[in-house]
XYZ file of C-alpha atoms in Angstrom:
104
model
C -6.271 -44.173 -40.164
C -9.306 -42.178 -41.157
C -8.903 -39.758 -38.275
C -12.019 -41.163 -36.655
C -10.288 -41.824 -33.399
C -9.249 -38.023 -33.186
C -11.289 -36.042 -30.576
C -13.697 -33.445 -32.304
C -12.486 -29.932 -31.783
C -14.236 -28.066 -28.922
C -16.762 -25.820 -30.056
C -16.192 -21.919 -29.346
C -18.201 -20.556 -26.681
C -21.226 -19.169 -27.267
C -21.717 -15.102 -26.308
C -24.265 -15.950 -23.588
C -21.304 -18.369 -22.283
C -18.619 -15.691 -22.589
C -21.056 -12.842 -20.968
C -21.697 -15.232 -17.933
C -17.692 -16.077 -17.643
C -17.229 -12.077 -17.809
C -19.899 -11.442 -15.022
C -18.307 -14.139 -12.844
C -15.142 -12.706 -13.238
C -16.477 -9.171 -12.686
C -17.888 -10.351 -9.425
C -14.493 -11.821 -8.225
C -12.423 -8.781 -9.147
C -15.406 -6.814 -7.326
C -14.776 -8.590 -4.007
C -11.198 -8.574 -4.638
C -11.375 -4.709 -4.648
C -13.570 -4.447 -1.937
C -11.340 -6.338 0.385
C -12.259 -6.806 3.987
C -8.885 -4.734 4.833
C -10.613 -1.837 2.814
C -13.763 -2.496 4.580
C -12.094 -2.191 7.979
C -10.070 0.870 7.089
C -13.512 2.653 6.287
C -14.940 1.734 9.671
C -11.858 1.433 11.820
C -13.712 2.674 15.066
C -16.289 0.326 14.715
C -13.691 -2.500 13.974
C -11.729 -1.715 17.110
C -14.773 -2.090 19.336
C -16.493 -5.066 17.567
C -13.987 -6.991 15.340
C -16.091 -10.163 15.088
C -19.242 -8.086 14.230
C -17.389 -5.959 11.691
C -16.172 -9.390 9.661
C -19.715 -10.570 9.866
C -21.455 -7.533 8.314
C -18.678 -7.678 5.788
C -19.393 -11.141 4.660
C -23.091 -10.706 4.744
C -22.503 -7.492 2.599
C -20.269 -9.098 0.040
C -22.730 -12.145 -0.307
C -25.794 -10.015 -0.517
C -24.156 -7.901 -3.142
C -22.857 -10.896 -5.054
C -26.434 -12.463 -5.022
C -27.942 -9.234 -6.051
C -26.029 -8.879 -9.273
C -26.320 -12.433 -10.240
C -30.130 -12.166 -9.591
C -30.344 -9.042 -11.785
C -28.131 -10.684 -14.532
C -30.292 -13.914 -14.367
C -33.507 -11.871 -14.750
C -31.824 -10.421 -18.168
C -31.200 -13.987 -19.156
C -34.565 -15.082 -18.365
C -36.107 -12.458 -20.502
C -34.817 -14.427 -23.243
C -33.605 -11.414 -25.438
C -30.040 -11.770 -24.582
C -29.188 -12.764 -28.040
C -31.259 -10.067 -29.634
C -29.268 -7.662 -27.643
C -26.006 -9.209 -28.665
C -27.541 -8.526 -32.294
C -28.021 -5.019 -31.869
C -24.683 -4.403 -30.528
C -23.497 -6.162 -33.566
C -25.425 -3.725 -35.527
C -24.123 -0.820 -33.881
C -20.476 -1.839 -34.235
C -21.116 -2.575 -37.913
C -22.783 0.854 -38.586
C -19.816 2.632 -36.388
C -16.873 1.239 -38.640
C -16.635 4.197 -40.854
C -17.111 6.708 -38.054
C -14.549 8.493 -36.053
C -16.883 9.509 -33.112
C -18.294 6.925 -30.657
C -21.131 5.019 -31.824
C -23.349 5.769 -28.912
């Protein structure tokens, strides 16, 4: 055969897509790190008096935190200069190759 039946190789994800994945993973890890159990341990007295209300406050807090972070990231994306920022980072990395101290 001439290879026409083989599926085309998947394209490597673009940096914007990788960035989105990193942000989503960060949010998952943030929520995991700020678990309900940790929240309760900080507000133990309140939890003992109002466990259902404590859970509701935690759920609202986490939801608002995630929404806020996603909104901020979306604003950066909407500005349309994300690729420009990636290019600027590439330039910094390239200029720092021969340096021994941090590029920043």
